[in-house]
PDB file of C-alpha atoms in Angstrom:
ATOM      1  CA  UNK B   1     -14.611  31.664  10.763  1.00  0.00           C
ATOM      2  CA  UNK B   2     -13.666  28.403   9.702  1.00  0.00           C
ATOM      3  CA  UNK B   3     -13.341  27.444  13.373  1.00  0.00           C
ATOM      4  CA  UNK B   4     -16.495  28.738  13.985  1.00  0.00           C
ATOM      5  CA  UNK B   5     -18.152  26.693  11.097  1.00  0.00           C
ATOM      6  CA  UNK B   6     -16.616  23.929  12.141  1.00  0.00           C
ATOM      7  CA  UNK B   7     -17.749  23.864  15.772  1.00  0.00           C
ATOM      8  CA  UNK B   8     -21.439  25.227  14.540  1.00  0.00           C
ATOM      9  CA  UNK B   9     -21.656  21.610  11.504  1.00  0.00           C
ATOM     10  CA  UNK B  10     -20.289  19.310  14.452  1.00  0.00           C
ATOM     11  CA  UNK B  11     -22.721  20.408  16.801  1.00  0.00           C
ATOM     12  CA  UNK B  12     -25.579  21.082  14.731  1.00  0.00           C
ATOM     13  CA  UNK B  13     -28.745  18.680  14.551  1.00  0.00           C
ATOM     14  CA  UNK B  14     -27.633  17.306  10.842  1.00  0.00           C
ATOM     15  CA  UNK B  15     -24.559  16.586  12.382  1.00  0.00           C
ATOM     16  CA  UNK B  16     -25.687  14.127  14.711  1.00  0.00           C
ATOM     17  CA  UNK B  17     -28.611  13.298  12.950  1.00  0.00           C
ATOM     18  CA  UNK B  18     -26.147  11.957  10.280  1.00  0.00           C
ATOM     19  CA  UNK B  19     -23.657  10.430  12.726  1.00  0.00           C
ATOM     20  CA  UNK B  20     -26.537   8.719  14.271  1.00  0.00           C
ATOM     21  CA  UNK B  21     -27.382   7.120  10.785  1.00  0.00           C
ATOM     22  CA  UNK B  22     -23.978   6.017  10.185  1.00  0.00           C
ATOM     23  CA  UNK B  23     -23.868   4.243  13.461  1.00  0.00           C
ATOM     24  CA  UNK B  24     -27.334   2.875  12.863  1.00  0.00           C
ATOM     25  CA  UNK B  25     -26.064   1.559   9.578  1.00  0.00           C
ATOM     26  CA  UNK B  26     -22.653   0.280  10.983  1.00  0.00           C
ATOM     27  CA  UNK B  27     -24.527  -1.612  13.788  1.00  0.00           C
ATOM     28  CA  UNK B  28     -27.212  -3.031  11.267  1.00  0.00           C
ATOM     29  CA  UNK B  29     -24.736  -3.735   8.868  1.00  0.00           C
ATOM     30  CA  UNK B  30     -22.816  -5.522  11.403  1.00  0.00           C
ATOM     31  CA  UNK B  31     -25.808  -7.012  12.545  1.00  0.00           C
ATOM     32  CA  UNK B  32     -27.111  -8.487   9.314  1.00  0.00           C
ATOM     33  CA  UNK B  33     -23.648  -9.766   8.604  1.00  0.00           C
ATOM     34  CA  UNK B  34     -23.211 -11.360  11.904  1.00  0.00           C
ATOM     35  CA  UNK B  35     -26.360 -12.989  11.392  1.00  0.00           C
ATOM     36  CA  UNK B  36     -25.574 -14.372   7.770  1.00  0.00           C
ATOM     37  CA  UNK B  37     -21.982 -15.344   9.318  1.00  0.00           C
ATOM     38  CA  UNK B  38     -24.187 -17.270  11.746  1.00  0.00           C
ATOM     39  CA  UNK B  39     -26.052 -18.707   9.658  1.00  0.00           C
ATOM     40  CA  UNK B  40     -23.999 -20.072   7.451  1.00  0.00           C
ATOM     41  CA  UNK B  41     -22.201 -21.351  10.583  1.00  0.00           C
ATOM     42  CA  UNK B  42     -25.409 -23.179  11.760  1.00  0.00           C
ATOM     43  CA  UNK B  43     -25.952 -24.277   8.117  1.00  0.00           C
ATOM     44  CA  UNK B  44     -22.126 -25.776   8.036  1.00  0.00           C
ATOM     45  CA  UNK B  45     -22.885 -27.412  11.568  1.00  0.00           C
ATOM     46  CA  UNK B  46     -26.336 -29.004  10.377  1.00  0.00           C
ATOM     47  CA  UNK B  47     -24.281 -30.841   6.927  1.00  0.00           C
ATOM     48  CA  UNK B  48     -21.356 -31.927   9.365  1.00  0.00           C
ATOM     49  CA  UNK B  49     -24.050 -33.185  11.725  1.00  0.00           C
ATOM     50  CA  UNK B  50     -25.687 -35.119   8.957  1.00  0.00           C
ATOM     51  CA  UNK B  51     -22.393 -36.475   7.289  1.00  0.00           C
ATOM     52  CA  UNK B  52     -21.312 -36.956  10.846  1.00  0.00           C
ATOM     53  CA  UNK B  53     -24.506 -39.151  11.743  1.00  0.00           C
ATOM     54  CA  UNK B  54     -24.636 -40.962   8.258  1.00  0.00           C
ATOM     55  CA  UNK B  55     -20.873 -41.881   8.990  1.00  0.00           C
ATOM     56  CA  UNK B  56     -21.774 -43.369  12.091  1.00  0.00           C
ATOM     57  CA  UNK B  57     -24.809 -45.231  11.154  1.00  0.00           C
ATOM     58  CA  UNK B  58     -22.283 -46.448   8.789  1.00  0.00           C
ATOM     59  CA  UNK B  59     -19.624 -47.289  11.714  1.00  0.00           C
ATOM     60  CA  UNK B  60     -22.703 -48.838  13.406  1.00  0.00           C
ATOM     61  CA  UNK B  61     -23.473 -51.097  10.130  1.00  0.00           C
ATOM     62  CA  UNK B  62     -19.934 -51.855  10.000  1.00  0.00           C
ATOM     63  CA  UNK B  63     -19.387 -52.403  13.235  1.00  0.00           C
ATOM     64  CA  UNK B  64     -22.412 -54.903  13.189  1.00  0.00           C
ATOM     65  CA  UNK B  65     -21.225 -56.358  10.348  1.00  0.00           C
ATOM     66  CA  UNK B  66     -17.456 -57.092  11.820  1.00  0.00           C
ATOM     67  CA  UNK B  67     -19.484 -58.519  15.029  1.00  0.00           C
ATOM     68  CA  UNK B  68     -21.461 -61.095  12.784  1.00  0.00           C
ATOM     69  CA  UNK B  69     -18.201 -62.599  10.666  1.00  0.00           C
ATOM     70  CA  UNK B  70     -16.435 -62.746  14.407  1.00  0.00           C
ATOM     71  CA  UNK B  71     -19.291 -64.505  15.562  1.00  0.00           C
ATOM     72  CA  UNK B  72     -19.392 -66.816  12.440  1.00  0.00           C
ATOM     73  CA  UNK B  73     -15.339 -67.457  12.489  1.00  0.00           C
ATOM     74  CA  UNK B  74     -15.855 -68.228  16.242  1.00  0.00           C
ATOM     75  CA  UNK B  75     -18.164 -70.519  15.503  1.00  0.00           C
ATOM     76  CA  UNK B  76     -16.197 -72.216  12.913  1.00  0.00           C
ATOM     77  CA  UNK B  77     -13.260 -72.260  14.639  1.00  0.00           C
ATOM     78  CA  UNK B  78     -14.688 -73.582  17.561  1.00  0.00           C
ATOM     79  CA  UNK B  79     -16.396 -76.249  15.206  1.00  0.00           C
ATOM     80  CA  UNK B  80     -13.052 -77.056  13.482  1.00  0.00           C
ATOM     81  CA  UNK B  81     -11.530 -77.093  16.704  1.00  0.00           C
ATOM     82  CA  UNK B  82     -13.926 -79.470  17.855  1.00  0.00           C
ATOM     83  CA  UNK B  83     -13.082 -81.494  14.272  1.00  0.00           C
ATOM     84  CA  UNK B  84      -9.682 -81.508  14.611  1.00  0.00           C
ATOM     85  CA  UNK B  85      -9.665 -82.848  18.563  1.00  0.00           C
ATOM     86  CA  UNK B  86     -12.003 -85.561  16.887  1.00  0.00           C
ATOM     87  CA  UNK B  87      -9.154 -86.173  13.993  1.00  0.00           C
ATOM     88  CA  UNK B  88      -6.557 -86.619  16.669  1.00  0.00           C
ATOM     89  CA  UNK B  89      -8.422 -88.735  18.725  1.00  0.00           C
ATOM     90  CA  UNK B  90      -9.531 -91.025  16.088  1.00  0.00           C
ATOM     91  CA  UNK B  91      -5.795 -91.302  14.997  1.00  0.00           C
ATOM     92  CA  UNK B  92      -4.634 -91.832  18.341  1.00  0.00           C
ATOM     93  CA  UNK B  93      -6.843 -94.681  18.359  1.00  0.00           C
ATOM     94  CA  UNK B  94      -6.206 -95.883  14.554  1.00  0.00           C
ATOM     95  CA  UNK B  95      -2.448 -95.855  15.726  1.00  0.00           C
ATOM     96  CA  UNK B  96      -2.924 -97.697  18.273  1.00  0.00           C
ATOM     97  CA  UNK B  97      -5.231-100.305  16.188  1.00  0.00           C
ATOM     98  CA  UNK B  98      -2.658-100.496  13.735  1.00  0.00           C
ATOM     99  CA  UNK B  99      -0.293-101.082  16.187  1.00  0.00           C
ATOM    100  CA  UNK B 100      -2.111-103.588  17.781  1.00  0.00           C
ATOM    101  CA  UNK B 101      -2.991-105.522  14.260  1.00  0.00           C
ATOM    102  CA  UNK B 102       0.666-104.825  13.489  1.00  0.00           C
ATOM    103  CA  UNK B 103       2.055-106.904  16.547  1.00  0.00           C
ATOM    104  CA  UNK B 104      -0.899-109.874  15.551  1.00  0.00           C
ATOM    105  CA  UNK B 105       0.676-109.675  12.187  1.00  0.00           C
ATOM    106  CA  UNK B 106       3.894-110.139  13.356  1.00  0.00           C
ATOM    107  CA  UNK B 107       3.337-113.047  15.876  1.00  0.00           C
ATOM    108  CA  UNK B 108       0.957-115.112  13.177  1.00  0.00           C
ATOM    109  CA  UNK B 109       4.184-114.299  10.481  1.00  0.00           C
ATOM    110  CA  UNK B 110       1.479-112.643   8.062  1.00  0.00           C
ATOM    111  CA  UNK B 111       1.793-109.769   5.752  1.00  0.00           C
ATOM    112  CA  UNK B 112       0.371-106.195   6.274  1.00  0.00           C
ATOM    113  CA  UNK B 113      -0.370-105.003   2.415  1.00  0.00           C
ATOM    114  CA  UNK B 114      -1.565-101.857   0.995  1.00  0.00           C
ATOM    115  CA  UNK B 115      -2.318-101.613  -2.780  1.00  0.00           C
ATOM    116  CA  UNK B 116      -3.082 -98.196  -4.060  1.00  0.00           C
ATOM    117  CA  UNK B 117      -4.741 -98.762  -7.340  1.00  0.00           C
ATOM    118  CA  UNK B 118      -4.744 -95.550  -9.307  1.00  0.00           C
ATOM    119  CA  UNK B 119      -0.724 -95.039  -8.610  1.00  0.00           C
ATOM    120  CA  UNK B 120      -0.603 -98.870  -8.938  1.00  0.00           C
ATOM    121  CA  UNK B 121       1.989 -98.721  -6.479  1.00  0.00           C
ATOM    122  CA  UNK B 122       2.013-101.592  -3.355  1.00  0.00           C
ATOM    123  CA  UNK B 123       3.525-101.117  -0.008  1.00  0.00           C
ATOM    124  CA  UNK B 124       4.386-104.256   1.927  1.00  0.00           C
ATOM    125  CA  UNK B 125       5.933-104.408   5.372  1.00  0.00           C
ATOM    126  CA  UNK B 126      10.057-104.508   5.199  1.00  0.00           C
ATOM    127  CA  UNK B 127      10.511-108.275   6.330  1.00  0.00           C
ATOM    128  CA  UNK B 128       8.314-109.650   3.679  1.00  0.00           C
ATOM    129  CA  UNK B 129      10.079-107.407   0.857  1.00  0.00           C
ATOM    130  CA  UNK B 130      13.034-109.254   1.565  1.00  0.00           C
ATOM    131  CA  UNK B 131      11.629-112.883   2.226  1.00  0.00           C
ATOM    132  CA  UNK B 132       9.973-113.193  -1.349  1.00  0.00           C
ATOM    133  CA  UNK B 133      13.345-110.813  -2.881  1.00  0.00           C
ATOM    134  CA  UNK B 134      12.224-107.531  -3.332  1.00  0.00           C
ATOM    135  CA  UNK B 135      14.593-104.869  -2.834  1.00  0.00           C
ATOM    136  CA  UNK B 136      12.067-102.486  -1.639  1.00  0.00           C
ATOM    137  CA  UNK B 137       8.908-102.316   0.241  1.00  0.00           C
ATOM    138  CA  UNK B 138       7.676 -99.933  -2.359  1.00  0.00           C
ATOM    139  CA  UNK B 139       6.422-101.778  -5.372  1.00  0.00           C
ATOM    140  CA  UNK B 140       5.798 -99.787  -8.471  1.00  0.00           C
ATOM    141  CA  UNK B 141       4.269-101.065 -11.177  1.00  0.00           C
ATOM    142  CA  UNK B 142       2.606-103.849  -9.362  1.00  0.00           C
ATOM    143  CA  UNK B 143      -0.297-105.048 -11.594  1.00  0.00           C
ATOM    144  CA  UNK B 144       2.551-106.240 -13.938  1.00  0.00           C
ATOM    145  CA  UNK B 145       4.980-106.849 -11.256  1.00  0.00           C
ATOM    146  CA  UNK B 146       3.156-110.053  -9.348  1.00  0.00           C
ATOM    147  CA  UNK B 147       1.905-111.713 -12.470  1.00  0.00           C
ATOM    148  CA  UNK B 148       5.411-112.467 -13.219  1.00  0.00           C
ATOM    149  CA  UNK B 149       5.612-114.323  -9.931  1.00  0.00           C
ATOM    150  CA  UNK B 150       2.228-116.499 -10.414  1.00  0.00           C
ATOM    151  CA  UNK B 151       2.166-120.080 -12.673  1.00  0.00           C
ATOM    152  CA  UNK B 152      -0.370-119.576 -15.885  1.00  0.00           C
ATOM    153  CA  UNK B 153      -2.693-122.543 -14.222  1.00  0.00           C
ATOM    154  CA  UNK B 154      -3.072-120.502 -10.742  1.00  0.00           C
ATOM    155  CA  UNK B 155      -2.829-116.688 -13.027  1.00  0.00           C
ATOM    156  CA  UNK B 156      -6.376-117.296 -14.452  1.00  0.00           C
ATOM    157  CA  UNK B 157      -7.775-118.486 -11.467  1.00  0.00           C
ATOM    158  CA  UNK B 158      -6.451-115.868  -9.446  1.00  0.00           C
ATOM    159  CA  UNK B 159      -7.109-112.748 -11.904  1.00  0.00           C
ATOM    160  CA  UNK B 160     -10.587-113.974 -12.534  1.00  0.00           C
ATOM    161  CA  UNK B 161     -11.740-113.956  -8.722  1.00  0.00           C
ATOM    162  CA  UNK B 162      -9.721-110.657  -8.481  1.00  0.00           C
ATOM    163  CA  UNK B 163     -11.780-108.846 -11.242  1.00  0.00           C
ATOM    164  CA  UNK B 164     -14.991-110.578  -9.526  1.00  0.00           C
ATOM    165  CA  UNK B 165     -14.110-108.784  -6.192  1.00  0.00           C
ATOM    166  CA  UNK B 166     -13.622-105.493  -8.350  1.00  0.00           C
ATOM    167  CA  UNK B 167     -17.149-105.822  -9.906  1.00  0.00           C
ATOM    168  CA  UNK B 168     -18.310-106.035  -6.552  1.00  0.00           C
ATOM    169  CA  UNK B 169     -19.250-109.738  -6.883  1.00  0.00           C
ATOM    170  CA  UNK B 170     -18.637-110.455  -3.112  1.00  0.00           C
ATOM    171  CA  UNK B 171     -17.043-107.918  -0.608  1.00  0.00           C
ATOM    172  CA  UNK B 172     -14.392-109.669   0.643  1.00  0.00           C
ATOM    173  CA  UNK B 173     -11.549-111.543  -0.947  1.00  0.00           C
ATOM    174  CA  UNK B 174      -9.968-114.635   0.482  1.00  0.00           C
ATOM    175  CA  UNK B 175      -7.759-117.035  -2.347  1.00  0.00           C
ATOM    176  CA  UNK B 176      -5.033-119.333  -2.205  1.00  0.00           C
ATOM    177  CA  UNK B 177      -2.384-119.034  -4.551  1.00  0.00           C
ATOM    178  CA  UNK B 178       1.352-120.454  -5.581  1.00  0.00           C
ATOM    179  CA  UNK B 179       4.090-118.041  -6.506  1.00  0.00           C
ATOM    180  CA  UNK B 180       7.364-117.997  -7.279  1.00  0.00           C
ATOM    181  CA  UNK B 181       9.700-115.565  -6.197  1.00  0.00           C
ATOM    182  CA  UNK B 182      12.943-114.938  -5.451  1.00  0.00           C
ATOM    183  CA  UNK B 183      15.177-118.349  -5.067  1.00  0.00           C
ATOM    184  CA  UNK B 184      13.973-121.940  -6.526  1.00  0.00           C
ATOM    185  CA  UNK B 185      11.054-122.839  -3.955  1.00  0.00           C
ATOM    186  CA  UNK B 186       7.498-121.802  -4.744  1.00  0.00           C
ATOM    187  CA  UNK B 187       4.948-120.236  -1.787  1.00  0.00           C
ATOM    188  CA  UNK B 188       1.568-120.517  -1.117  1.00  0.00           C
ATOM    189  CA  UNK B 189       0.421-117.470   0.031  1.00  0.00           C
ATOM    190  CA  UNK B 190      -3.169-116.769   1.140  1.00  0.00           C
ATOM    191  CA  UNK B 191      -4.423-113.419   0.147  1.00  0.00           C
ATOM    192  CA  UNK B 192      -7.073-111.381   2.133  1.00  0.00           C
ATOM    193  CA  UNK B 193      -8.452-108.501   1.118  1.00  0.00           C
ATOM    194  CA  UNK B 194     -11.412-105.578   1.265  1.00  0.00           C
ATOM    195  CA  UNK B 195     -11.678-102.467  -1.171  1.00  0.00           C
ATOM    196  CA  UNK B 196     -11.983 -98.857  -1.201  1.00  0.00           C
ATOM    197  CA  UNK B 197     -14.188 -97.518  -3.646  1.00  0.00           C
ATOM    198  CA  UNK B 198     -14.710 -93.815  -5.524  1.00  0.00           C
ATOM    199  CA  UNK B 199     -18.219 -92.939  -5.541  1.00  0.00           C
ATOM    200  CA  UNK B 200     -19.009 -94.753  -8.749  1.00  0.00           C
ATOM    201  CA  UNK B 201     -17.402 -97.412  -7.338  1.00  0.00           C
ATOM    202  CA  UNK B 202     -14.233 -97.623  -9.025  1.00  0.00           C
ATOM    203  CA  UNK B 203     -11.937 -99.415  -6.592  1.00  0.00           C
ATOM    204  CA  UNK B 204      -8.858 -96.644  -5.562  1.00  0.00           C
ATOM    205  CA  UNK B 205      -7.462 -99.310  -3.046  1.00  0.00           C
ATOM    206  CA  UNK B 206      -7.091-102.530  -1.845  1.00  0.00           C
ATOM    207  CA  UNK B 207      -5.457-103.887   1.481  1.00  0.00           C
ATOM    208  CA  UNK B 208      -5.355-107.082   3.668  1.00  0.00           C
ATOM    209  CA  UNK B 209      -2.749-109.745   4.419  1.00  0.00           C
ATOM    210  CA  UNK B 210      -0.831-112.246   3.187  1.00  0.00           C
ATOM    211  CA  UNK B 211      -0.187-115.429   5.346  1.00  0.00           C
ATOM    212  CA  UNK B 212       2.601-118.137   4.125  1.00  0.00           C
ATOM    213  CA  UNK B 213       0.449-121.275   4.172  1.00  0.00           C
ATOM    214  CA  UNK B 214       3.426-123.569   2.470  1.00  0.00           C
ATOM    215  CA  UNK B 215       3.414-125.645   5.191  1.00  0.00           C
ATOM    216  CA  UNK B 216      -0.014-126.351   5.299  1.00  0.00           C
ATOM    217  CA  UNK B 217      -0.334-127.180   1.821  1.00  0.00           C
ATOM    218  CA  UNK B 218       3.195-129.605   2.587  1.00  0.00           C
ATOM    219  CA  UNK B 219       1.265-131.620   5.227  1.00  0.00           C
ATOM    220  CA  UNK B 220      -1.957-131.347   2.925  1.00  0.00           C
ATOM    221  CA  UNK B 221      -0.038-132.840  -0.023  1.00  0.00           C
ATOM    222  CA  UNK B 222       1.694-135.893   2.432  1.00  0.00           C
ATOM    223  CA  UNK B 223      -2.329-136.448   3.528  1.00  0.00           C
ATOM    224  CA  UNK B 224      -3.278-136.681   0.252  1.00  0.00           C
ATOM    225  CA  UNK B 225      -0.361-139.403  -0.486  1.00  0.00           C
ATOM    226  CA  UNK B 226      -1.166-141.460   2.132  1.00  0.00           C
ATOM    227  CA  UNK B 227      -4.562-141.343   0.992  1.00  0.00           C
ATOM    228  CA  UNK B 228      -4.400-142.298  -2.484  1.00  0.00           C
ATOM    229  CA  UNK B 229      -1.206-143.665  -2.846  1.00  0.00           C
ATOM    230  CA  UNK B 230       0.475-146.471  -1.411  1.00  0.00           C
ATOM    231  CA  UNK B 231       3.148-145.876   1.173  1.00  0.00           C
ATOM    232  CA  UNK B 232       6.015-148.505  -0.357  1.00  0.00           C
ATOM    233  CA  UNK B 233       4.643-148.671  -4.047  1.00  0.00           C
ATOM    234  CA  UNK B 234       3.718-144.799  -4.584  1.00  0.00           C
ATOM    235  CA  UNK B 235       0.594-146.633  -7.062  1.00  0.00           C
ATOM    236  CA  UNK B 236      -2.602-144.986  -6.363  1.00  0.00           C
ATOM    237  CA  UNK B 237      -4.934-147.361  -4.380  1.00  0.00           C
ATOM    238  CA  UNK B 238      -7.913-145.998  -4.740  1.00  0.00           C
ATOM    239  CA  UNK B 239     -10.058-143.993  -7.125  1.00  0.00           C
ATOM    240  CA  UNK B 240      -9.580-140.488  -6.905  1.00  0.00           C
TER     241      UNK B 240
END
């Protein structure tokens, strides 16, 4: 009987009538979850599609950005490239200059000097350290240094045309004057000079020559003897 039942429920219209239903729902369960799973898919692959094109509009601005500061360093390195091969060139040719003015110096026996002003500190070339009895080419302290070297008549003179040149008075310097340095002979040096100024005009540096003009000033003082003074006598024969 129970057989029987069994075989009569399975095959009976409820039977499959409900067996149908439970498919029905399976599949549209199965259904409406495979289309939320898919939609929630799409919906994840839309937000990584928009982070993903926001990240490379970024990459783009980025990108754009490193392309603009590699064209500006080129261009700045090419310009400081193009500053520096001037820098060497004009110091190939200030070497040679200096070189040149150095070997003048040399054969008319005159004095290459370089004052810096703010350091007060003077470099003279090696030879002439030595001739007037320095011990070193590097003079520190010059400002009081020299005036111990100059006689009080010529020390006025001198220090009055030098703070004229300073002022700006005249823009070159040019003066004769007698010093005493190492040993008991005095020289007679001429000076020459020009001036580097800061922008307010403050002078920073000075630099020129010296030239020994002792001689000269010799045969100028034996001239002036045998112009106003007898040759035999030594009494002046004229007015002066």
């Amino acid at each position: 009987y129970d057989i029987y039942m069994k075989y009569f429920y399975s095959h009976s219209d409820y039977y499959m009538e409900s067996s149908r239903n439970q498919t029905l729902s399976i599949v549209v369960t199965g259904g409406i979850s495979t289309l939320f799973l898919f939609f929630i898919l799409k919906l994840y692959i839309d937000i990584l599609k928009r982070r993903l094109s926001l990240n490379f509009e970024k990459l783009k601005k980025v990108n754009l950005d490193l392309t603009n500061a590699h064209d500006i360093l080129q261009s700045q390195y090419e310009e400081i490239q193009a500053q520096y091969e001037e820098i060497e060139t004009n110091r190939y040719s200030l070497e040679k200059s200096e070189e040149r003015y150095r070997l003048i110096a040399l054969a008319a026996n005159d004095c290459l000097w370089d004052w810096d002003i703010a350091l007060d500190i003077l470099y003279i070339t090696d030879k002439w350290a030595e001739r007037i009895g320095f011990s070193n080419s590097t003079i520190h302290g010059f400002s009081k240094v020299w005036r111990d070297y100059i006689t009080i008549y010529e020390d006025s003179i001198f220090v009055d045309k030098l703070q004229n040149f300073w002022r700006g008075k005249f823009e070159h310097f040019s003066e004769e004057v007698k010093l005493k340095f190492a040993g008991p002979d005095f020289f007679w040096l001429l000076v020459k000079a020009t001036i580097i100024r800061n922008l307010e005009g403050k002078p920073l540096r000075m630099a020129g020559t010296l030239s020994d003009i002792s001689e000269q000033k010799e045969y100028e003082g034996k001239i002036y003897q045998l112009a106003y003074f007898d040759y035999l006598t030594k009494i002046p024969n004229r007015f002066q």
